[in-house]
mmCIF file of C-alpha atoms in Angstrom:
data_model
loop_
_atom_site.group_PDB
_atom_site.id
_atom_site.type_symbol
_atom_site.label_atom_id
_atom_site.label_comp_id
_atom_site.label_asym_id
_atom_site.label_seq_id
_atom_site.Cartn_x
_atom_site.Cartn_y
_atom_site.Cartn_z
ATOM 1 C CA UNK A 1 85.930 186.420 26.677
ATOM 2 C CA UNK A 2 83.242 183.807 24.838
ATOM 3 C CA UNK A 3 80.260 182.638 26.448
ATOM 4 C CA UNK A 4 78.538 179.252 25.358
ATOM 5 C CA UNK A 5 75.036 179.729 26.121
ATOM 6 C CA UNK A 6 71.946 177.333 25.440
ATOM 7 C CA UNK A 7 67.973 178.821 25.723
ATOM 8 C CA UNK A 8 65.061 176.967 26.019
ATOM 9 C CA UNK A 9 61.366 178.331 24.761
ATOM 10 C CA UNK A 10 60.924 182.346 24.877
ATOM 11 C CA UNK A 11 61.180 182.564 28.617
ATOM 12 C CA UNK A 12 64.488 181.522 27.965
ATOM 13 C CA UNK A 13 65.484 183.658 25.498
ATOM 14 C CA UNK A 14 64.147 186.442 27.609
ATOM 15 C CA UNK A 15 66.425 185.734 30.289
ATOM 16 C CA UNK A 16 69.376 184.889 27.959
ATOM 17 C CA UNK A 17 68.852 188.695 26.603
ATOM 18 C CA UNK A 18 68.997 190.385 29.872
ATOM 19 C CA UNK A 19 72.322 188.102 31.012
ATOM 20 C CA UNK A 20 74.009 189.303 27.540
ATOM 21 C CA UNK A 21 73.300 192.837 28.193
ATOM 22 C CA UNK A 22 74.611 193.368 31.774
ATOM 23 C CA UNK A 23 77.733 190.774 30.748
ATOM 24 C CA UNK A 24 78.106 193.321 28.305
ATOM 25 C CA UNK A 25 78.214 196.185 30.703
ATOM 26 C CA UNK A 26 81.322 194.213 32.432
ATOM 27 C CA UNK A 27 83.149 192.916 28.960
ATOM 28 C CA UNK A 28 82.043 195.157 26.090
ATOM 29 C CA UNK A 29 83.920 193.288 23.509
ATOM 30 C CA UNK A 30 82.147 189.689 25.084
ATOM 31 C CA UNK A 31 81.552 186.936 22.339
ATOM 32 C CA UNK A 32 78.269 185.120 23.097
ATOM 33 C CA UNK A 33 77.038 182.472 21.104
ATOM 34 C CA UNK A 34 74.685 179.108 20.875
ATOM 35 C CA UNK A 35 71.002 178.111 20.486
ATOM 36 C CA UNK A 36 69.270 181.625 20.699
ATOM 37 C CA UNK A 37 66.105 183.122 20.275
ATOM 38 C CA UNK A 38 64.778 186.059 18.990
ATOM 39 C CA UNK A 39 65.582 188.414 21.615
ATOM 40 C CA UNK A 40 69.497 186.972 22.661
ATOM 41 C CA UNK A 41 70.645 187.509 19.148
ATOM 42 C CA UNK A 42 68.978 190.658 19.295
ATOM 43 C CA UNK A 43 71.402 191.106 21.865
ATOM 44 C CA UNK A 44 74.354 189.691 19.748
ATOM 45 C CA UNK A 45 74.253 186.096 20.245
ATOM 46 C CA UNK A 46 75.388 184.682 18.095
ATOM 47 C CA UNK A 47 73.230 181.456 17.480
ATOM 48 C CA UNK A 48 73.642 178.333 15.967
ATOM 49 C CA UNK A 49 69.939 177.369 16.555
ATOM 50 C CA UNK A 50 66.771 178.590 17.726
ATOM 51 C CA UNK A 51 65.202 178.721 21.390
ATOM 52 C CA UNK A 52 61.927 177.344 20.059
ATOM 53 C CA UNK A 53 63.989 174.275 18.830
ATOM 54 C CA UNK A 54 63.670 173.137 22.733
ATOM 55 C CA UNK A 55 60.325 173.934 23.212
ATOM 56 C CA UNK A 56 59.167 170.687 23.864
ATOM 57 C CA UNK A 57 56.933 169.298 27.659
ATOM 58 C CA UNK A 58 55.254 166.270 29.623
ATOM 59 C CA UNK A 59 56.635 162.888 30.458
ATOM 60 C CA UNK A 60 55.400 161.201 27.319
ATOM 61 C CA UNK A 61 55.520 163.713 24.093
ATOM 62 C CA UNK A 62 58.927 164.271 24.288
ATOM 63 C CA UNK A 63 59.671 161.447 22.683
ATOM 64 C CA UNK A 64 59.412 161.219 19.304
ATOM 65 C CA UNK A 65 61.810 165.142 19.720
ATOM 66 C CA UNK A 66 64.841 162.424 21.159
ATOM 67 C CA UNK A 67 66.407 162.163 17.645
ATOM 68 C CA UNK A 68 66.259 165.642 16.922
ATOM 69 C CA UNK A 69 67.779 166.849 20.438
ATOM 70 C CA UNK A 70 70.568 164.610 20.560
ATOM 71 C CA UNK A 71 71.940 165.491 17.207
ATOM 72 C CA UNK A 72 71.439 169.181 18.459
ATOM 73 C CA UNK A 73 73.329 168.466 21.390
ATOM 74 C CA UNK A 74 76.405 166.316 19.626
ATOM 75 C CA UNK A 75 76.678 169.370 17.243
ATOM 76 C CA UNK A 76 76.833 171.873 20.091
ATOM 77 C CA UNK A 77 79.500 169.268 22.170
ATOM 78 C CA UNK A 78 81.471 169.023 18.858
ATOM 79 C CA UNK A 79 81.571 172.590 18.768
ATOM 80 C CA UNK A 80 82.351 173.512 22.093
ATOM 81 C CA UNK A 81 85.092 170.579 22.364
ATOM 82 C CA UNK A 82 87.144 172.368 19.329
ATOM 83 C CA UNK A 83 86.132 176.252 20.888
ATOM 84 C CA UNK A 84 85.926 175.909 24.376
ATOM 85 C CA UNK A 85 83.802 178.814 25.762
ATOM 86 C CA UNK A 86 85.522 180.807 29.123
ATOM 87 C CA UNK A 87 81.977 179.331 30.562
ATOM 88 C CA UNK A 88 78.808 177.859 28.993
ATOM 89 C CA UNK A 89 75.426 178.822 30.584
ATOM 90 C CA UNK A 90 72.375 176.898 29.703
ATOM 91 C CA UNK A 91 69.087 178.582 30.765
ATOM 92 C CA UNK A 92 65.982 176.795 31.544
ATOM 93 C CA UNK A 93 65.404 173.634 29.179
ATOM 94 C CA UNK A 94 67.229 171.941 32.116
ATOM 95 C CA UNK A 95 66.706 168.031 30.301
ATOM 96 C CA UNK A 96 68.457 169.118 27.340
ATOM 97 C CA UNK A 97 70.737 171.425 29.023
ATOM 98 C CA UNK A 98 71.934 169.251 32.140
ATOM 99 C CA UNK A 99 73.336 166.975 29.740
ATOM 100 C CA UNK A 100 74.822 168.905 27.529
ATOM 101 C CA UNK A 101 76.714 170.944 30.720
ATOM 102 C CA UNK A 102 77.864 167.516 31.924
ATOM 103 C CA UNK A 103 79.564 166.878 29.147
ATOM 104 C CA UNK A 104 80.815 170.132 28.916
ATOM 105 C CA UNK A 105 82.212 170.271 32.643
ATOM 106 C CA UNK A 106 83.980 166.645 32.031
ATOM 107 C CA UNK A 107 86.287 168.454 29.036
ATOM 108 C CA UNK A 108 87.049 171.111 32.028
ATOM 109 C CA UNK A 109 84.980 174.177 30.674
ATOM 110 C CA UNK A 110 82.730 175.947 33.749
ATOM 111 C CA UNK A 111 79.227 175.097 33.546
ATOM 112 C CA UNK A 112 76.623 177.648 35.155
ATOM 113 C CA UNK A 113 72.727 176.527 35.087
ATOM 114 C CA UNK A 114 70.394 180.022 35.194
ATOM 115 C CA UNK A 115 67.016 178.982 36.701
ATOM 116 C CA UNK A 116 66.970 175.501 38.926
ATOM 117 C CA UNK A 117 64.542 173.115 37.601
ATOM 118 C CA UNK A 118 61.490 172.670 40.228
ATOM 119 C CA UNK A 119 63.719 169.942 41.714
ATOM 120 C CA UNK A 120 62.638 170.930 45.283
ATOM 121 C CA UNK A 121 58.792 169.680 44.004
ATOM 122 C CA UNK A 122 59.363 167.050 41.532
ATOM 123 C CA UNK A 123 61.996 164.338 40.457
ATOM 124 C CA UNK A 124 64.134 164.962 43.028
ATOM 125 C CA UNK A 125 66.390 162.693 42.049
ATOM 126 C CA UNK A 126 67.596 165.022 39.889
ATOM 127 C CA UNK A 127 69.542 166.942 42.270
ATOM 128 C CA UNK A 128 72.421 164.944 42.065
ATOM 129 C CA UNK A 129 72.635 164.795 38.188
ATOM 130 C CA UNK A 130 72.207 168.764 38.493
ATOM 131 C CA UNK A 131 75.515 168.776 41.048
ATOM 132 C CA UNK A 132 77.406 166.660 38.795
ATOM 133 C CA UNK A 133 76.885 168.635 35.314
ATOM 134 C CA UNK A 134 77.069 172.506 37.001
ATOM 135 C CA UNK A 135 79.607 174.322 38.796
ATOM 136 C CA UNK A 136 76.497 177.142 39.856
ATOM 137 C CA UNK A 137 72.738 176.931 39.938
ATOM 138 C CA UNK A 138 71.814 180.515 39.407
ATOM 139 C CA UNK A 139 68.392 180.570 41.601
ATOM 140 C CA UNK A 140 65.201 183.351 40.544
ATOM 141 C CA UNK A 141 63.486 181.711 44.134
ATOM 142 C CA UNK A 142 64.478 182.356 47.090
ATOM 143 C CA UNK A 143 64.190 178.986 48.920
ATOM 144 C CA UNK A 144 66.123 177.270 46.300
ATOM 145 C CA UNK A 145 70.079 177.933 47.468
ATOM 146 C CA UNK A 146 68.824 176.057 50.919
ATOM 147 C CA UNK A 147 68.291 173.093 49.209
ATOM 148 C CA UNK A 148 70.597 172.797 47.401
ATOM 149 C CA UNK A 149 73.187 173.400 50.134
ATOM 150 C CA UNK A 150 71.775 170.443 51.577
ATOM 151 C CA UNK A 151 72.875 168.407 48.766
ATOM 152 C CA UNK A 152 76.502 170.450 48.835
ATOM 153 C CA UNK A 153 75.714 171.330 45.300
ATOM 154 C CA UNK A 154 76.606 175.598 44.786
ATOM 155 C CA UNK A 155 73.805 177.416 43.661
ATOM 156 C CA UNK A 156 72.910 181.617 44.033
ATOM 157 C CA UNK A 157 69.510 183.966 44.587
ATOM 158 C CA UNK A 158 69.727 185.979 41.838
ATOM 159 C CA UNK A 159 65.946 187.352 42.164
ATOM 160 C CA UNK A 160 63.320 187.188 39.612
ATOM 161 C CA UNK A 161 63.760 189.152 36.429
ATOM 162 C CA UNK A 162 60.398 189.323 35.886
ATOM 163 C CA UNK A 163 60.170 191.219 39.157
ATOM 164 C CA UNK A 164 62.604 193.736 37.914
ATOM 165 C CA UNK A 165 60.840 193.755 34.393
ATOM 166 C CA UNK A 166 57.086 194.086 35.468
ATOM 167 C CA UNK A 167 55.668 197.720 36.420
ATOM 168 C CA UNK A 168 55.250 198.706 40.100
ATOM 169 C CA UNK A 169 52.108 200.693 39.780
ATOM 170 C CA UNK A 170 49.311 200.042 37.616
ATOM 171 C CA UNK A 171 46.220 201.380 36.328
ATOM 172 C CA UNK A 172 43.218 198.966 35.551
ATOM 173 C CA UNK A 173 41.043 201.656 34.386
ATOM 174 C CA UNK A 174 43.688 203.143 31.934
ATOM 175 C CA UNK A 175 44.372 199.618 30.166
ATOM 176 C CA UNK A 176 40.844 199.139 29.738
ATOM 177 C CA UNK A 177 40.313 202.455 28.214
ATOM 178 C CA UNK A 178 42.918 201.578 25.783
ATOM 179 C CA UNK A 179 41.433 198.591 24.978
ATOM 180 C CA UNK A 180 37.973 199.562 24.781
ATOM 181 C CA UNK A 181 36.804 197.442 28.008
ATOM 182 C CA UNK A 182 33.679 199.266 29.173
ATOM 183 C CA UNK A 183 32.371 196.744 31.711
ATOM 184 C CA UNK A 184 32.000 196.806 35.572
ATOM 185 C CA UNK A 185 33.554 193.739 36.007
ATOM 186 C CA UNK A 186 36.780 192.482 34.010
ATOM 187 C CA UNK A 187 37.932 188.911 33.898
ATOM 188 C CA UNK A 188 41.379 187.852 32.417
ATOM 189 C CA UNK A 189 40.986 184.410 31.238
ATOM 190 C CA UNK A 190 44.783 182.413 29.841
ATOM 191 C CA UNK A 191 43.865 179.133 28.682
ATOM 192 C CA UNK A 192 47.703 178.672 27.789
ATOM 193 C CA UNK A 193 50.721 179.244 25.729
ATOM 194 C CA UNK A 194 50.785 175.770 24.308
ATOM 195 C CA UNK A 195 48.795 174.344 21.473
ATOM 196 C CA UNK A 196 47.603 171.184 23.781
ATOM 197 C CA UNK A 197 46.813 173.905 27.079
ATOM 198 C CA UNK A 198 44.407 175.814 25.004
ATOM 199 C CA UNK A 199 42.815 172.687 23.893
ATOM 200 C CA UNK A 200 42.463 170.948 27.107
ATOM 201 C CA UNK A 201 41.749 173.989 28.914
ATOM 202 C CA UNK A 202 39.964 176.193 26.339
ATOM 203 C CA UNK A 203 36.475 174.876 26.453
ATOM 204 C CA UNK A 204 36.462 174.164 30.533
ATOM 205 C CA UNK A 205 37.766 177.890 31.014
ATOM 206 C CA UNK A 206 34.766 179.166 28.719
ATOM 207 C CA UNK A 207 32.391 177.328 29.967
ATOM 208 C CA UNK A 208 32.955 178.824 33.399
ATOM 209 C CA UNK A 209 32.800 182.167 31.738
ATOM 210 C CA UNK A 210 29.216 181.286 30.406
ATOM 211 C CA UNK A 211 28.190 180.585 33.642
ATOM 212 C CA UNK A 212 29.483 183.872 34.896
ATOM 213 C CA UNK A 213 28.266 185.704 32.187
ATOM 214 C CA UNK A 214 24.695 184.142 33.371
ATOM 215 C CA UNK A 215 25.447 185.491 37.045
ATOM 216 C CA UNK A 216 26.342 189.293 36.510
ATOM 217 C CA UNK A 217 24.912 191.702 34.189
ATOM 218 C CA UNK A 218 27.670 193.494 32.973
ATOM 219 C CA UNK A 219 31.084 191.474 32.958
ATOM 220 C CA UNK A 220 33.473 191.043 30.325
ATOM 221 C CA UNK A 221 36.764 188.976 29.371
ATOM 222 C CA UNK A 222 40.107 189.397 27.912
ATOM 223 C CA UNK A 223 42.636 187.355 26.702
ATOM 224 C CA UNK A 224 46.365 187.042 25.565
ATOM 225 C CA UNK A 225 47.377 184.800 22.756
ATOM 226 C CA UNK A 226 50.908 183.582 22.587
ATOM 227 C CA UNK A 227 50.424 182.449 18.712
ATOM 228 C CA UNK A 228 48.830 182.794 15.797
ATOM 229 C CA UNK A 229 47.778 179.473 16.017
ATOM 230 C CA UNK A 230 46.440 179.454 19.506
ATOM 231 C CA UNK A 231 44.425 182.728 18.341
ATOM 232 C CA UNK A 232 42.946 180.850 15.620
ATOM 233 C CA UNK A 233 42.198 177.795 18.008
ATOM 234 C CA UNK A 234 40.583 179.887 20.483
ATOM 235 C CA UNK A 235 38.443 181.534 18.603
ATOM 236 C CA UNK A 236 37.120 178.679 17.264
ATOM 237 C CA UNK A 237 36.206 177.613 20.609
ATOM 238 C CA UNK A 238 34.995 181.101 21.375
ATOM 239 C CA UNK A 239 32.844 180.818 18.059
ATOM 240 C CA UNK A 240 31.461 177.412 18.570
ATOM 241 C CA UNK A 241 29.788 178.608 22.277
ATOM 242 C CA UNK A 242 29.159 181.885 20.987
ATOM 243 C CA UNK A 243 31.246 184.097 22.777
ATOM 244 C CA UNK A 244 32.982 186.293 20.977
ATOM 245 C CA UNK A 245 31.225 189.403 21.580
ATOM 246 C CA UNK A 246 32.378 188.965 25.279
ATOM 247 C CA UNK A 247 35.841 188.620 24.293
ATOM 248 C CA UNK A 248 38.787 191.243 24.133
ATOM 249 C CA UNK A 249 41.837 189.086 22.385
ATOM 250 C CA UNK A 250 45.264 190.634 22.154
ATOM 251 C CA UNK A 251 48.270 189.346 20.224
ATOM 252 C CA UNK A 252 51.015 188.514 23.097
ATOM 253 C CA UNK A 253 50.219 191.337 25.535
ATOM 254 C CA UNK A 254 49.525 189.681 28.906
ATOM 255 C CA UNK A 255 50.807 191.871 30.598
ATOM 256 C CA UNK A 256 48.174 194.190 30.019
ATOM 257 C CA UNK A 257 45.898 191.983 29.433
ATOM 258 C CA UNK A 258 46.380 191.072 33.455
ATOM 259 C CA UNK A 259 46.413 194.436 34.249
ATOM 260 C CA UNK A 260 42.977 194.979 32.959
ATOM 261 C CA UNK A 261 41.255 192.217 35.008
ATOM 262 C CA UNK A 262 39.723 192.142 38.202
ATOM 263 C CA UNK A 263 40.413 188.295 38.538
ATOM 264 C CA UNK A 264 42.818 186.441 36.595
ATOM 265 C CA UNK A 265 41.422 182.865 35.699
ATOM 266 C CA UNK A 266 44.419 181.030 33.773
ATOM 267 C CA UNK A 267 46.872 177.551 32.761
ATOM 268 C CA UNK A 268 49.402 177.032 35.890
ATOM 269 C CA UNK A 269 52.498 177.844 34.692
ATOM 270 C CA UNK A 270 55.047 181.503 34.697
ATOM 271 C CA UNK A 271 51.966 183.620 33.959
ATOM 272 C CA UNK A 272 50.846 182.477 37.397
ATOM 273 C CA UNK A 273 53.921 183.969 38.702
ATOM 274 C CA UNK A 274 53.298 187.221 36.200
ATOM 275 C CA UNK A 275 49.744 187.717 37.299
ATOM 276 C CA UNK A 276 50.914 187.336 41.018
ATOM 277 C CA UNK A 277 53.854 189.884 40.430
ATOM 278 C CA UNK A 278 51.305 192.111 38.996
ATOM 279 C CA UNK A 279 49.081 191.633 42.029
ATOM 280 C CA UNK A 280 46.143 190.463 40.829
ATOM 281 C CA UNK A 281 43.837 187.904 42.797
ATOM 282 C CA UNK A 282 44.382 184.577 40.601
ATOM 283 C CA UNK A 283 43.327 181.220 40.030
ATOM 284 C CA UNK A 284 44.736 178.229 38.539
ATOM 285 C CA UNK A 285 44.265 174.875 36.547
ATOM 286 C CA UNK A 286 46.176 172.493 35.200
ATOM 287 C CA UNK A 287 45.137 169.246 32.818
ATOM 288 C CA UNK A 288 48.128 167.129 31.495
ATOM 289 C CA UNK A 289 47.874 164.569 28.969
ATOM 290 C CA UNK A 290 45.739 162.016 30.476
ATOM 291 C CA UNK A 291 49.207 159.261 30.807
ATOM 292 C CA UNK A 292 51.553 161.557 31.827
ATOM 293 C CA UNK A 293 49.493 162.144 34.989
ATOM 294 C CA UNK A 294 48.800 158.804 34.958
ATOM 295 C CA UNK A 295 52.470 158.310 35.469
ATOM 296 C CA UNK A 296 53.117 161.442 37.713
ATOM 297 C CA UNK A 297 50.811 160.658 40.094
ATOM 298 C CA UNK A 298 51.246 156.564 39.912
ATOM 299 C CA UNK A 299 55.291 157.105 40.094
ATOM 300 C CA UNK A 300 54.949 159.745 42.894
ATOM 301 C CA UNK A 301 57.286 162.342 40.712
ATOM 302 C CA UNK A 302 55.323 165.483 42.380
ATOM 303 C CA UNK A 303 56.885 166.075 46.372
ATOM 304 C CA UNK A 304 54.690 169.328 46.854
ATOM 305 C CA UNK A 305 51.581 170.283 48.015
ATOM 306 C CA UNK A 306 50.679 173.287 45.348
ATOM 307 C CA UNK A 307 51.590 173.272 41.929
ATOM 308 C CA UNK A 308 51.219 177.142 41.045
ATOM 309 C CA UNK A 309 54.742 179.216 42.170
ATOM 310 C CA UNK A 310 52.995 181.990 44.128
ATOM 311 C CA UNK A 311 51.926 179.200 46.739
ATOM 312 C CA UNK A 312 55.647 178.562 47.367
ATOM 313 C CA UNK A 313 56.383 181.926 48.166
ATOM 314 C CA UNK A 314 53.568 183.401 50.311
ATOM 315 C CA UNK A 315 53.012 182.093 54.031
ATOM 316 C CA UNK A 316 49.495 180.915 53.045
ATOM 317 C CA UNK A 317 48.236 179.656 49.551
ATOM 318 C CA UNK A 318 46.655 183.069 47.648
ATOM 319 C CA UNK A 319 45.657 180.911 44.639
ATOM 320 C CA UNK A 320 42.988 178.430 44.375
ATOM 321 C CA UNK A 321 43.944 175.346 42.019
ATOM 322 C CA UNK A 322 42.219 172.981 39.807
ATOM 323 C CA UNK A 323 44.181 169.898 39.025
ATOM 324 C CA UNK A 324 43.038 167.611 36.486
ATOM 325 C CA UNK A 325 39.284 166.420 37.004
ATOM 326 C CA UNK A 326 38.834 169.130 39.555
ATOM 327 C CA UNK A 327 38.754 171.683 36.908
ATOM 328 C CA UNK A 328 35.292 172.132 35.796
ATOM 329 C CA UNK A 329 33.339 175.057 35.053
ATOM 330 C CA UNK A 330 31.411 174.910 38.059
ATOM 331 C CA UNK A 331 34.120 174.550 40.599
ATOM 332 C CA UNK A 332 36.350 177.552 38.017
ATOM 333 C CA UNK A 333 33.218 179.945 37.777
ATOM 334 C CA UNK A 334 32.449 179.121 41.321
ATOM 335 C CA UNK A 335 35.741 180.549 42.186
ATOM 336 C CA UNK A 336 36.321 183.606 40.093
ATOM 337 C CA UNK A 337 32.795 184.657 41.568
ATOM 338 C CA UNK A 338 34.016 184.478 44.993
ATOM 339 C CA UNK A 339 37.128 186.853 44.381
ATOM 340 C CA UNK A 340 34.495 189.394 42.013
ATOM 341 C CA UNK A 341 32.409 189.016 45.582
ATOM 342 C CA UNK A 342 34.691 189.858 47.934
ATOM 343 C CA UNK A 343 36.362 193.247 47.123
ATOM 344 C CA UNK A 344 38.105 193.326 50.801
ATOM 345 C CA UNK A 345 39.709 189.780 50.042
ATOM 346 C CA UNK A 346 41.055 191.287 46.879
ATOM 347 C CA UNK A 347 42.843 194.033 48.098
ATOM 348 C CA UNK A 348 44.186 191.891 50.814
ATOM 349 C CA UNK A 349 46.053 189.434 48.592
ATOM 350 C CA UNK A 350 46.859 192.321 46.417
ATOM 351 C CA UNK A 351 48.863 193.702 49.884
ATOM 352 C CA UNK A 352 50.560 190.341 50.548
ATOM 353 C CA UNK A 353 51.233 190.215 46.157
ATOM 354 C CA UNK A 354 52.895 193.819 46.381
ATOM 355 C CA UNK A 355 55.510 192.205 49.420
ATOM 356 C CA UNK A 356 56.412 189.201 47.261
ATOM 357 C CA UNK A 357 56.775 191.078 44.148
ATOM 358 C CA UNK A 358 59.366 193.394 46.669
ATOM 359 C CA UNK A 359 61.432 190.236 47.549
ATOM 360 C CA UNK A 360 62.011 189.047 43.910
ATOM 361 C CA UNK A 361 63.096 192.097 42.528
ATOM 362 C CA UNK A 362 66.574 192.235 42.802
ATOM 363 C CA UNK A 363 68.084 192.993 39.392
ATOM 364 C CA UNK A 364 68.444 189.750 38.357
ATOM 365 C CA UNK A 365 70.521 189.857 35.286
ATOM 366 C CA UNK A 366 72.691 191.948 36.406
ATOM 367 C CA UNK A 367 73.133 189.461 39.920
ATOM 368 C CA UNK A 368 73.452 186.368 37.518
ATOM 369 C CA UNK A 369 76.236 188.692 35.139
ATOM 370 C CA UNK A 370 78.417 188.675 37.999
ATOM 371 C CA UNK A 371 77.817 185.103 39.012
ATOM 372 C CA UNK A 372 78.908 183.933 35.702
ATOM 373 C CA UNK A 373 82.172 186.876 35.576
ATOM 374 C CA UNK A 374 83.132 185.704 38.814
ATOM 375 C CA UNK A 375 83.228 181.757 37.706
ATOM 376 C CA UNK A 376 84.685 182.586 34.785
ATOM 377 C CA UNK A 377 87.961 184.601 36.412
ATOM 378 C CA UNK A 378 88.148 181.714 38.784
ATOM 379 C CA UNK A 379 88.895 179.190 36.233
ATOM 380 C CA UNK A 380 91.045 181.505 34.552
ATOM 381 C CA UNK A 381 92.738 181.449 38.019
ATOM 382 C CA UNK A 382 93.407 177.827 38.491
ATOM 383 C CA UNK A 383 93.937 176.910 34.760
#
C-alpha cells in the first residue's frame, strides 16, 4: 500500500508523523511519501519537499508564494498521475491542499483531508470546494462532522492529538525549579510563532508586562521561541525596554514554558488550544496586517463570535480576546492582573479546562489511521 501525503508548517508535520506511525501498526511494509517535514520522514516519508515550503498566512502575503506553490503542486499532480497513491492525505495547508486533492480525486485516486479548515467561522463558501476535492474530512473538533453533514459532505471526529500528546498532570513548581523561576507570580507571555506576530505583537505584549511588573513586587515572565530568528527579534525588543532580566526564554519548549505560568498571555492561534489543554487560565490577541483585516472585516469573511478555539468548545468563553486596536497594554495588563487576582477564578476554569482536554483526547492518529485504511479498502473494493 502507498500513501500520497501533503503537510503544511510543523503542526502539520506533527500530525503527518503520528498518522504514519499507527498506519504503520496496520501495514508494516506501508510506502508513504510527499512534501514532509522533519518529523514525517523521521517516520519514513518519504518526501519530495519540505512542510515549511507551505508555511505561508493572511489574505494578502500570500501572493507573491503563487508561483512557487503552483509549480509545487503541478510537480506533485505529475507525480501522482504516473504513481497513483492507494489514497493521498493532505494535512492542514487546506489552500494548497484542497486543490491539489481535487485534482487528485478527478483522476479517481481517494482523497482524505486531516484537520477541516475553520470553515464553520470563516469563508464558508468553502465548504463546497472542500466536498468536491475530498472523499473524508478527518475532524480534531467535535462540532465539525455536524456541519458538514449539513452540507452532505463526509467528514469524522477523530479527537485532538494534541490532547493525546499533552501531559495529564502537571507540576508548576517543578518546571520552574528546572528553569530557575524563583518568583511568586509567573507569567507566560507568546508573542507568536511567526516573524510578523512577534513584531506586531512583541512590543504591545511587553509593554503590558512593564506595567505589571510596576503593580507586583515579585513577578516574573517566560517565554518560548519557535526560531532562531524570532529569539533574536525578541530580544531586541526585550533589550530596547529593558527587560531582560525579567525574562526566562527557552528554545521551542512551550510546553513547559505554559506549564510554568500562572497566566498565559499569548498570539491567538494552536498554542491557545495548547495552553487551554494544559489548563491554564489564558488570554488572547490577535493583530493582522493592517489590509488583510481591512478586507476581513469589510468582506465579512469571519461568521463567529470568538476567534481563539477554546471559546468554541466550552459552554461560556474562558478566554478574554484582544482583536486588533483592542490590544493595548492597558486593556492586556489589565487582564492578566485580574486572573493573578482571582485565585478561585483560576482554579475554576482550570476545572472546566481539565473536562475539555477529556473530550479531545481520543487517540487521534490512531482514529484518523483507520479512517484512511478503511477508504483505502473501499476503493480497492469498487475498482
Amino acid at each position: 500500500m502507498r500513501i500520497g501525503l501533503v503537510a503544511g508548517e510543523a503542526s502539520g508535520d506533527l500530525l503527518g508523523a503520528g498518522l504514519i506511525e499507527a498506519l504503520r501498526q496496520h501495514v508494516p511494509d506501508i510506502q508513504c511519501e510527499g512534501v514532509a517535514g522533519t518529523a514525517m520522514q523521521m517516520a519514513g516519508c518519504n518526501a519530495f519537499g519540505e512542510s515549511d515550503a507551505l508555511a505561508v498566512m493572511g489574505l494578502i502575503e500570500p501572493i507573491r508564494h503563487i508561483p512557487r506553490l503552483l509549480r509545487l503542486r503541478r510537480n506533485l499532480v505529475r507525480h501522482w498521475t504516473a504513481n497513483p497513491p492507494d489514497v493521498f492525505v493532505g494535512i492542514d495547508a487546506p489552500d494548497f491542499n484542497l486543490g491539489l486533492e481535487k485534482q487528485l480525486k478527478d483522476l479517481g485516486v481517494p482523497t482524505v483531508h486531516y484537520v477541516s479548515p475553520s470553515v464553520w467561522a470563516w469563508r464558508q463558501r468553502r465548504v463546497h470546494k472542500i466536498g468536491r476535492a475530498t472523499n473524508n474530512v478527518l475532524c480534531v473538533l467535535p462540532f465539525e462532522p455536524d456541519f458538514y453533514a449539513q452540507h452532505g459532505i463526509a467528514a469524522t471526529f477523530v479527537g485532538h492529538p494534541l490532547a493525546d500528546r499533552l501531559p495529564r498532570e502537571t507540576d508548576a513548581k517543578a518546571v520552574r525549579q528546572e528553569l530557575g523561576i524563583r518568583a511568586t507570580r509567573v507569567v507566560t507571555i507568546m508573542p507568536g510563532s511567526r516573524m510578523s506576530e512577534v513584531t506586531r505583537l512583541g512590543p504591545v505584549f511587553l509593554q503590558a508586562c512593564q506595567r505589571l511588573l510596576a503593580r507586583y513586587d515579585d513577578i516574573a515572565f517566560v517565554t518560548p521561541m519557535a526560531s532562531e530568528a524570532t529569539r533574536a527579534m525578541f530580544t531586541e525588543q526585550l533589550t530596547a525596554m529593558g527587560l531582560n532580566a525579567h525574562f526566562t526564554l527557552l528554545d521551542q519548549g512551550s510546553e513547559s514554558a505554559i506549564i510554568a505560568g500562572d497566566v498565559v498571555l499569548l498570539a491567538s492561534g494552536t498554542a491557545a488550544l495548547e495552553s487551554a489543554l494544559l489548563c491554564r487560565p489564558t488570554i488572547a490577541a490577535y493583530r493582522l496586517a493592517p489590509l488583510s483585516y481591512f478586507l476581513a472585516k469589510v468582506l465579512r469573511l469571519v461568521k463567529v463570535k470568538y476567534f481563539t478555539l477554546p471559546n468554541h468548545l466550552t459552554d461560556e468563553p474562558l478566554v478574554p480576546e484582544f482583536l486588533q486596536g483592542g490590544a493595548t497594554p492597558q486593556a492586556l495588563g489589565d487582564a492578566v492582573s485580574s486572573l493573578l487576582d482571582n485565585d478561585a477564578e483560576r482554579v475554576r476554569i482550570q476545572q472546566v479546562f481539565a473536562g475539555l482536554r477529556d473530550q479531545l483526547a481520543c487517540g487521534a492518529s490512531e482514529q484518523a489511521a483507520e479512517a484512511v485504511l478503511t477508504l483505502a479498502k473501499q476503493s480497492a473494493a469498487t475498482a
